[in-house]
mmCIF file of C-alpha atoms and ligand atoms in Angstrom:
data_model
loop_
_atom_site.group_PDB
_atom_site.id
_atom_site.type_symbol
_atom_site.label_atom_id
_atom_site.label_comp_id
_atom_site.label_asym_id
_atom_site.label_seq_id
_atom_site.Cartn_x
_atom_site.Cartn_y
_atom_site.Cartn_z
ATOM 1 C CA MET A 1 44.945 146.655 155.962
ATOM 2 C CA VAL A 2 41.945 147.280 153.779
ATOM 3 C CA GLU A 3 40.241 144.194 152.483
ATOM 4 C CA ASP A 4 37.079 143.585 150.518
ATOM 5 C CA VAL A 5 37.159 147.127 149.261
ATOM 6 C CA GLN A 6 36.306 146.115 145.730
ATOM 7 C CA THR A 7 32.723 145.114 145.289
ATOM 8 C CA ALA A 8 31.551 144.141 141.812
ATOM 9 C CA GLY A 9 31.930 147.032 139.396
ATOM 10 C CA GLU A 10 32.743 149.586 142.088
ATOM 11 C CA LYS A 11 35.508 151.941 141.070
ATOM 12 C CA ILE A 12 38.171 152.493 143.706
ATOM 13 C CA LYS A 13 39.833 155.876 143.491
ATOM 14 C CA ALA A 14 43.280 156.788 144.807
ATOM 15 C CA PHE A 15 45.534 159.826 144.422
ATOM 16 C CA VAL A 16 48.879 161.451 144.940
ATOM 17 C CA ILE A 17 48.599 164.882 146.529
ATOM 18 C CA GLY A 18 51.373 167.461 146.559
ATOM 19 C CA ASP A 19 52.392 170.875 145.316
ATOM 20 C CA PRO A 20 53.844 170.665 142.750
ATOM 21 C CA VAL A 21 52.752 167.161 141.803
ATOM 22 C CA SER A 22 52.888 167.040 138.009
ATOM 23 C CA HIS A 23 56.409 165.522 138.044
ATOM 24 C CA SER A 24 55.199 162.480 140.021
ATOM 25 C CA ARG A 25 55.616 159.113 138.291
ATOM 26 C CA SER A 26 53.214 157.449 140.729
ATOM 27 C CA PRO A 27 50.196 157.761 138.386
ATOM 28 C CA ILE A 28 52.101 155.827 135.697
ATOM 29 C CA ILE A 29 53.071 153.090 138.163
ATOM 30 C CA HIS A 30 49.615 152.601 139.671
ATOM 31 C CA THR A 31 47.775 152.912 136.369
ATOM 32 C CA HIS A 32 50.111 150.258 134.924
ATOM 33 C CA TRP A 33 49.158 147.889 137.765
ATOM 34 C CA LEU A 34 45.438 148.702 137.573
ATOM 35 C CA ARG A 35 45.477 147.803 133.878
ATOM 36 C CA SER A 36 47.642 144.712 134.132
ATOM 37 C CA LEU A 37 45.604 143.354 137.070
ATOM 38 C CA ASP A 38 42.324 144.346 135.409
ATOM 39 C CA ILE A 39 41.137 146.273 138.474
ATOM 40 C CA THR A 40 38.353 148.827 138.166
ATOM 41 C CA GLY A 41 40.054 151.795 139.713
ATOM 42 C CA SER A 42 41.876 155.046 139.148
ATOM 43 C CA TYR A 43 44.919 156.864 140.485
ATOM 44 C CA GLU A 44 45.430 160.530 139.774
ATOM 45 C CA ALA A 45 47.746 163.403 140.669
ATOM 46 C CA ILE A 46 45.983 166.242 142.491
ATOM 47 C CA THR A 47 47.578 169.587 143.282
ATOM 48 C CA VAL A 48 46.686 170.434 146.876
ATOM 49 C CA LYS A 49 48.036 173.726 148.211
ATOM 50 C CA SER A 50 49.182 173.673 151.837
ATOM 51 C CA GLY A 51 46.241 175.807 152.937
ATOM 52 C CA ASN A 52 43.801 173.335 151.386
ATOM 53 C CA LEU A 53 45.243 170.199 152.977
ATOM 54 C CA PRO A 54 42.887 170.242 156.017
ATOM 55 C CA SER A 55 39.759 170.510 153.841
ATOM 56 C CA PHE A 56 41.079 167.778 151.514
ATOM 57 C CA ALA A 57 41.587 165.489 154.538
ATOM 58 C CA GLU A 58 38.093 166.302 155.824
ATOM 59 C CA ALA A 59 36.517 165.469 152.465
ATOM 60 C CA LEU A 60 38.433 162.203 152.446
ATOM 61 C CA LYS A 61 37.303 161.275 155.964
ATOM 62 C CA SER A 62 33.674 162.095 155.276
ATOM 63 C CA GLY A 63 33.732 160.114 152.038
ATOM 64 C CA GLN A 64 32.681 163.257 150.206
ATOM 65 C CA ASN A 65 35.367 163.104 147.538
ATOM 66 C CA GLY A 66 35.071 159.362 146.973
ATOM 67 C CA TYR A 67 38.725 158.419 147.468
ATOM 68 C CA ILE A 68 39.958 155.398 149.419
ATOM 69 C CA GLY A 69 43.353 157.034 150.003
ATOM 70 C CA GLY A 70 46.577 157.823 148.243
ATOM 71 C CA ASN A 71 50.135 159.031 148.360
ATOM 72 C CA VAL A 72 51.285 162.206 150.021
ATOM 73 C CA THR A 73 54.285 164.060 148.683
ATOM 74 C CA ILE A 74 56.104 167.379 149.130
ATOM 75 C CA PRO A 75 55.205 169.641 150.941
ATOM 76 C CA HIS A 76 52.646 167.617 152.933
ATOM 77 C CA LYS A 77 54.662 164.620 154.186
ATOM 78 C CA GLU A 78 55.062 166.083 157.658
ATOM 79 C CA THR A 79 52.040 168.389 158.017
ATOM 80 C CA VAL A 80 49.634 165.536 157.269
ATOM 81 C CA PHE A 81 50.526 163.999 160.663
ATOM 82 C CA GLU A 82 48.134 166.420 162.342
ATOM 83 C CA LEU A 83 45.239 165.551 160.057
ATOM 84 C CA VAL A 84 45.132 161.768 160.197
ATOM 85 C CA ASP A 85 43.552 159.610 162.895
ATOM 86 C CA HIS A 86 46.391 157.091 163.180
ATOM 87 C CA VAL A 87 50.082 157.155 162.231
ATOM 88 C CA ASP A 88 51.952 153.855 162.415
ATOM 89 C CA GLU A 89 55.305 153.306 164.133
ATOM 90 C CA THR A 90 57.251 153.313 160.835
ATOM 91 C CA ALA A 91 56.037 156.754 159.741
ATOM 92 C CA ARG A 92 56.497 158.079 163.254
ATOM 93 C CA LYS A 93 60.115 156.921 163.378
ATOM 94 C CA ILE A 94 60.868 158.219 159.888
ATOM 95 C CA GLY A 95 59.068 161.464 160.715
ATOM 96 C CA ALA A 96 57.166 161.577 157.443
ATOM 97 C CA VAL A 97 54.060 160.037 155.873
ATOM 98 C CA ASN A 98 53.804 159.001 152.227
ATOM 99 C CA THR A 99 50.714 156.740 152.196
ATOM 100 C CA ILE A 100 47.233 157.300 153.675
ATOM 101 C CA TRP A 101 43.994 155.362 153.520
ATOM 102 C CA MET A 102 40.525 155.106 155.025
ATOM 103 C CA GLU A 103 39.945 152.029 157.151
ATOM 104 C CA ASP A 104 36.977 151.439 159.462
ATOM 105 C CA GLY A 105 36.027 155.087 159.173
ATOM 106 C CA ARG A 106 39.480 156.309 160.242
ATOM 107 C CA LEU A 107 42.207 157.966 158.207
ATOM 108 C CA LYS A 108 45.419 155.972 158.664
ATOM 109 C CA ALA A 109 48.980 156.743 157.622
ATOM 110 C CA THR A 110 52.285 154.981 157.030
ATOM 111 C CA ASN A 111 55.570 155.469 155.215
ATOM 112 C CA THR A 112 56.655 152.914 152.588
ATOM 113 C CA ASP A 113 60.023 154.439 151.602
ATOM 114 C CA ALA A 114 62.089 152.233 153.908
ATOM 115 C CA PHE A 115 60.249 149.159 152.633
ATOM 116 C CA GLY A 116 60.870 150.303 149.032
ATOM 117 C CA PHE A 117 64.580 150.828 149.645
ATOM 118 C CA ALA A 118 65.073 147.391 151.225
ATOM 119 C CA ALA A 119 62.837 145.560 148.742
ATOM 120 C CA ASN A 120 64.767 147.039 145.819
ATOM 121 C CA LEU A 121 68.081 145.836 147.233
ATOM 122 C CA ASP A 122 66.550 142.440 148.100
ATOM 123 C CA ALA A 123 65.524 142.085 144.456
ATOM 124 C CA ARG A 124 68.727 143.372 142.867
ATOM 125 C CA SER A 125 71.413 142.368 145.357
ATOM 126 C CA PRO A 126 70.163 139.616 147.690
ATOM 127 C CA GLY A 127 72.136 139.342 150.908
ATOM 128 C CA TRP A 128 72.993 143.060 150.817
ATOM 129 C CA ASP A 129 72.096 143.419 154.480
ATOM 130 C CA ALA A 130 75.005 141.199 155.528
ATOM 131 C CA CYS A 131 77.159 144.228 154.748
ATOM 132 C CA GLY A 132 78.777 144.804 158.139
ATOM 133 C CA LYS A 133 79.645 148.484 158.124
ATOM 134 C CA ALA A 134 77.326 150.767 156.134
ATOM 135 C CA VAL A 135 77.940 154.369 155.050
ATOM 136 C CA VAL A 136 75.021 156.730 154.428
ATOM 137 C CA LEU A 137 75.702 160.096 152.786
ATOM 138 C CA GLY A 138 73.160 162.841 153.468
ATOM 139 C CA ALA A 139 71.109 163.715 156.547
ATOM 140 C CA GLY A 140 68.064 165.334 154.949
ATOM 141 C CA GLY A 141 64.487 164.097 154.805
ATOM 142 C CA ALA A 142 65.277 161.172 152.516
ATOM 143 C CA SER A 143 68.006 159.884 154.802
ATOM 144 C CA ARG A 144 65.621 159.047 157.646
ATOM 145 C CA ALA A 145 63.846 156.276 155.730
ATOM 146 C CA ILE A 146 67.193 154.744 154.791
ATOM 147 C CA LEU A 147 68.445 154.807 158.390
ATOM 148 C CA TYR A 148 65.174 153.213 159.474
ATOM 149 C CA ALA A 149 65.504 150.467 156.829
ATOM 150 C CA LEU A 150 69.118 149.696 157.755
ATOM 151 C CA THR A 151 68.304 149.652 161.460
ATOM 152 C CA GLU A 152 65.294 147.377 160.904
ATOM 153 C CA ARG A 153 67.544 144.954 159.010
ATOM 154 C CA GLY A 154 69.803 144.714 162.032
ATOM 155 C CA ILE A 155 72.738 146.712 160.657
ATOM 156 C CA THR A 156 74.457 148.099 163.728
ATOM 157 C CA ASP A 157 77.478 149.947 162.331
ATOM 158 C CA ILE A 158 76.140 152.871 160.309
ATOM 159 C CA HIS A 159 78.287 155.904 159.489
ATOM 160 C CA LEU A 160 76.120 158.908 158.670
ATOM 161 C CA ILE A 161 78.069 161.533 156.759
ATOM 162 C CA ASN A 162 76.733 164.983 155.946
ATOM 163 C CA ARG A 163 78.107 168.289 154.680
ATOM 164 C CA THR A 164 76.506 169.941 157.724
ATOM 165 C CA ALA A 165 77.750 167.633 160.469
ATOM 166 C CA SER A 166 75.244 168.979 163.013
ATOM 167 C CA ARG A 167 72.352 167.581 160.948
ATOM 168 C CA ALA A 168 74.000 164.147 160.995
ATOM 169 C CA GLU A 169 74.428 164.462 164.757
ATOM 170 C CA ALA A 170 70.764 165.362 165.204
ATOM 171 C CA LEU A 171 69.669 162.312 163.211
ATOM 172 C CA ALA A 172 72.061 160.070 165.103
ATOM 173 C CA ALA A 173 70.536 161.283 168.352
ATOM 174 C CA ARG A 174 67.116 160.342 167.004
ATOM 175 C CA PHE A 175 68.116 156.841 165.857
ATOM 176 C CA GLY A 176 70.509 155.866 168.625
ATOM 177 C CA PRO A 177 74.114 154.749 169.095
ATOM 178 C CA THR A 178 74.312 152.474 166.040
ATOM 179 C CA ILE A 179 74.512 155.664 163.950
ATOM 180 C CA LYS A 180 77.925 157.368 163.948
ATOM 181 C CA PRO A 181 77.669 160.933 162.615
ATOM 182 C CA GLY A 182 80.418 162.865 160.851
ATOM 183 C CA GLY A 183 81.255 165.569 158.323
ATOM 184 C CA MET A 184 82.469 165.087 154.725
ATOM 185 C CA GLU A 185 86.096 164.993 155.863
ATOM 186 C CA VAL A 186 85.599 161.573 157.492
ATOM 187 C CA LEU A 187 83.941 160.003 154.436
ATOM 188 C CA PRO A 188 87.116 158.374 152.983
ATOM 189 C CA ALA A 189 87.919 156.755 156.331
ATOM 190 C CA ALA A 190 84.303 155.630 156.790
ATOM 191 C CA LEU A 191 84.340 153.907 153.391
ATOM 192 C CA GLU A 192 87.327 151.729 154.313
ATOM 193 C CA GLY A 193 86.051 148.248 155.029
ATOM 194 C CA ALA A 194 82.383 149.177 154.501
ATOM 195 C CA GLY A 195 80.077 146.740 152.731
ATOM 196 C CA LEU A 196 77.413 149.261 151.701
ATOM 197 C CA PHE A 197 77.374 152.883 150.548
ATOM 198 C CA VAL A 198 74.073 154.729 150.096
ATOM 199 C CA ASN A 199 73.799 158.242 148.686
ATOM 200 C CA THR A 200 70.700 159.995 150.055
ATOM 201 C CA SER A 201 72.008 163.504 149.403
ATOM 202 C CA SER A 202 71.040 165.576 146.411
ATOM 203 C CA LEU A 203 74.636 165.473 145.155
ATOM 204 C CA GLY A 204 74.599 164.239 141.584
ATOM 205 C CA MET A 205 71.094 165.512 140.868
ATOM 206 C CA ASP A 206 70.583 168.261 138.313
ATOM 207 C CA GLY A 207 74.016 167.817 136.807
ATOM 208 C CA THR A 208 75.954 168.422 140.038
ATOM 209 C CA THR A 209 79.123 166.383 140.353
ATOM 210 C CA ALA A 210 79.925 163.832 143.037
ATOM 211 C CA PRO A 211 83.017 164.089 145.227
ATOM 212 C CA ASP A 212 86.017 162.117 144.055
ATOM 213 C CA LEU A 213 85.572 159.002 146.179
ATOM 214 C CA ASP A 214 87.599 155.810 146.282
ATOM 215 C CA PHE A 215 85.067 153.003 146.674
ATOM 216 C CA SER A 216 87.757 150.376 146.156
ATOM 217 C CA THR A 217 88.675 150.602 149.851
ATOM 218 C CA MET A 218 85.314 149.004 150.669
ATOM 219 C CA THR A 219 85.074 145.232 151.187
ATOM 220 C CA SER A 220 85.222 142.952 148.164
ATOM 221 C CA GLY A 221 81.667 142.476 146.918
ATOM 222 C CA ALA A 222 80.539 145.743 148.544
ATOM 223 C CA LEU A 223 77.476 147.475 147.135
ATOM 224 C CA VAL A 224 77.117 151.129 146.108
ATOM 225 C CA THR A 225 73.588 152.452 145.721
ATOM 226 C CA ASP A 226 71.918 155.817 145.235
ATOM 227 C CA ILE A 227 68.336 156.782 145.947
ATOM 228 C CA VAL A 228 68.512 159.470 143.253
ATOM 229 C CA TYR A 229 67.167 158.047 139.953
ATOM 230 C CA VAL A 230 67.441 161.081 137.668
ATOM 231 C CA PRO A 231 69.889 160.472 136.098
ATOM 232 C CA LEU A 232 69.531 156.696 136.404
ATOM 233 C CA ILE A 233 73.297 156.251 136.489
ATOM 234 C CA THR A 234 74.251 158.991 138.940
ATOM 235 C CA PRO A 235 77.829 160.278 139.249
ATOM 236 C CA PHE A 236 78.259 158.079 142.383
ATOM 237 C CA LEU A 237 77.154 154.966 140.514
ATOM 238 C CA ALA A 238 79.244 155.817 137.443
ATOM 239 C CA LYS A 239 82.344 156.271 139.584
ATOM 240 C CA ALA A 240 81.697 153.060 141.514
ATOM 241 C CA GLN A 241 81.237 151.138 138.271
ATOM 242 C CA THR A 242 84.541 152.353 136.852
ATOM 243 C CA GLN A 243 86.134 151.117 140.096
ATOM 244 C CA GLY A 244 84.592 147.677 139.546
ATOM 245 C CA MET A 245 82.011 147.953 142.328
ATOM 246 C CA LYS A 246 78.570 146.355 142.389
ATOM 247 C CA THR A 247 75.859 149.029 141.991
ATOM 248 C CA VAL A 248 72.065 149.288 142.237
ATOM 249 C CA ASP A 249 70.227 152.352 140.943
ATOM 250 C CA GLY A 250 67.437 154.154 142.790
ATOM 251 C CA LEU A 251 64.580 153.597 140.370
ATOM 252 C CA GLY A 252 63.629 150.295 141.994
ATOM 253 C CA MET A 253 63.043 152.064 145.328
ATOM 254 C CA LEU A 254 60.433 154.265 143.653
ATOM 255 C CA LEU A 255 58.729 151.181 142.181
ATOM 256 C CA HIS A 256 58.845 149.043 145.330
ATOM 257 C CA GLN A 257 57.668 151.819 147.683
ATOM 258 C CA ALA A 258 54.458 151.909 145.639
ATOM 259 C CA VAL A 259 53.615 148.228 146.286
ATOM 260 C CA PRO A 260 52.177 148.456 149.845
ATOM 261 C CA GLY A 261 49.987 151.458 148.984
ATOM 262 C CA PHE A 262 48.501 149.728 145.967
ATOM 263 C CA ALA A 263 47.819 146.613 148.066
ATOM 264 C CA ILE A 264 46.074 148.696 150.750
ATOM 265 C CA TRP A 265 43.869 150.707 148.367
ATOM 266 C CA PHE A 266 43.087 148.135 145.707
ATOM 267 C CA GLY A 267 43.303 144.875 147.695
ATOM 268 C CA THR A 268 45.867 143.091 145.481
ATOM 269 C CA ARG A 269 49.639 143.030 145.910
ATOM 270 C CA PRO A 270 51.249 143.996 142.583
ATOM 271 C CA GLU A 271 54.606 142.892 141.144
ATOM 272 C CA VAL A 272 57.518 145.110 140.221
ATOM 273 C CA THR A 273 58.351 143.815 136.747
ATOM 274 C CA ASP A 274 61.000 144.681 134.144
ATOM 275 C CA GLU A 275 58.149 145.899 131.948
ATOM 276 C CA LEU A 276 57.078 148.447 134.595
ATOM 277 C CA ARG A 277 60.671 149.525 135.116
ATOM 278 C CA GLN A 278 61.099 150.062 131.370
ATOM 279 C CA THR A 279 57.839 152.051 131.214
ATOM 280 C CA ILE A 280 59.211 154.494 133.788
ATOM 281 C CA ILE A 281 62.626 154.654 132.108
ATOM 282 C CA ASN A 282 60.886 155.555 128.841
ATOM 283 C CA ASP A 283 58.952 158.314 130.612
ATOM 284 C CA LEU A 284 62.095 159.647 132.293
ATOM 285 C CA GLU A 285 63.847 159.771 128.904
ATOM 286 C CA LEU A 286 60.917 161.699 127.429
ATOM 287 C CA HIS A 287 60.581 164.225 130.233
ATOM 288 C CA THR A 288 64.076 164.909 131.574
HETATM 289 P P1 LIG B 301 65.853 165.459 151.018
HETATM 290 O O1 LIG B 301 64.578 165.583 151.749
HETATM 291 O O2 LIG B 301 65.723 165.085 149.580
HETATM 292 O O3 LIG B 301 66.847 164.604 151.716
HETATM 293 P P2 LIG B 301 67.121 167.877 152.007
HETATM 294 O O4 LIG B 301 66.460 167.704 153.325
HETATM 295 O O5 LIG B 301 67.180 169.220 151.393
HETATM 296 O O6 LIG B 301 66.441 166.969 150.918
HETATM 297 O O7 LIG B 301 68.581 167.262 152.093
HETATM 298 C C1 LIG B 301 69.489 167.305 151.045
HETATM 299 C C2 LIG B 301 70.737 166.563 151.474
HETATM 300 O O8 LIG B 301 71.743 166.705 150.438
HETATM 301 C C3 LIG B 301 71.352 167.108 152.736
HETATM 302 O O9 LIG B 301 72.023 166.059 153.404
HETATM 303 C C4 LIG B 301 72.374 168.120 152.168
HETATM 304 O O10 LIG B 301 73.422 168.427 153.038
HETATM 305 P P3 LIG B 301 73.273 169.621 154.111
HETATM 306 O O11 LIG B 301 72.463 169.065 155.253
HETATM 307 O O12 LIG B 301 74.635 169.981 154.496
HETATM 308 O O13 LIG B 301 72.540 170.742 153.389
HETATM 309 C C5 LIG B 301 72.898 167.342 150.995
HETATM 310 N N1 LIG B 301 73.527 168.209 149.997
HETATM 311 C C6 LIG B 301 72.908 169.032 149.132
HETATM 312 N N2 LIG B 301 73.813 169.673 148.358
HETATM 313 C C7 LIG B 301 75.040 169.249 148.775
HETATM 314 C C8 LIG B 301 76.382 169.535 148.379
HETATM 315 N N3 LIG B 301 76.657 170.404 147.385
HETATM 316 N N4 LIG B 301 77.393 168.901 149.022
HETATM 317 C C9 LIG B 301 77.130 168.010 150.004
HETATM 318 N N5 LIG B 301 75.876 167.693 150.430
HETATM 319 C C10 LIG B 301 74.862 168.304 149.825
#
């Protein structure tokens, strides 16, 4: 981890790179923390086209562009692997990078999404990981961080359900026998007796509807969560709430995944507060 990066008056600069990147809420989150912690620094969104990623990484490594590091988003989360000097075990297992930084002259990389997912549930539903059986819907890019988080927390009975069953099977092969893959037709049976349901699919985004699920067959006290946060109350969460289930929305994952990056770049571990959460909710209401 980077320490002593802030000498008196020196401005530390961080970024989020992607294409497109203007939708990213990361600048609001990090700027909020820079201000509230009174740190001399900046965090900005930079559009980097795929063809320009190698030269951006070179400028970062040589110190030419003056950045300490930043976040990496679509479409660079996988291609950046080739350009960094060191990728940690977490990012390797998830198969994607979202945070990079210069340390001892080397460009290092990690992925904080699994941390963000678990930290959000720790904050909003402590003890969530004593769930027994877990059901994860979706086997796309976002699913891998969730499977990693669940596995790290020692959950050994994970049902991975996906519209395209072969993608669930491929992920199960990657993560090992604790992951049981299946198609949508086995979802109702998988939910029976489960203590946790996580939607990682894009179902419910952009006004799409969620399948008609019966969450009440889960254990009493079971938790339903969604990593989608636009809308904040997704169709999955709305349905679960009408069935009397405990729910946690996905916004907290976005906030918590930002914590380790900020700590690495700026040397101070920030807090996820209700004030920050409300700031992002206000922005989402303005721009969606
Ligand atoms: P991300 O990186 O955000 O996970 P992705 O890799 O495109 O995005 O994955 C989207 C996920 O949502 C996939 O699991 C996808 O299922 P398929 O693998 O079958 O495509 C799932 N998904 C998207 N639209 C869906 C729909 N209408 N019904 C069921 N699953 C859907």
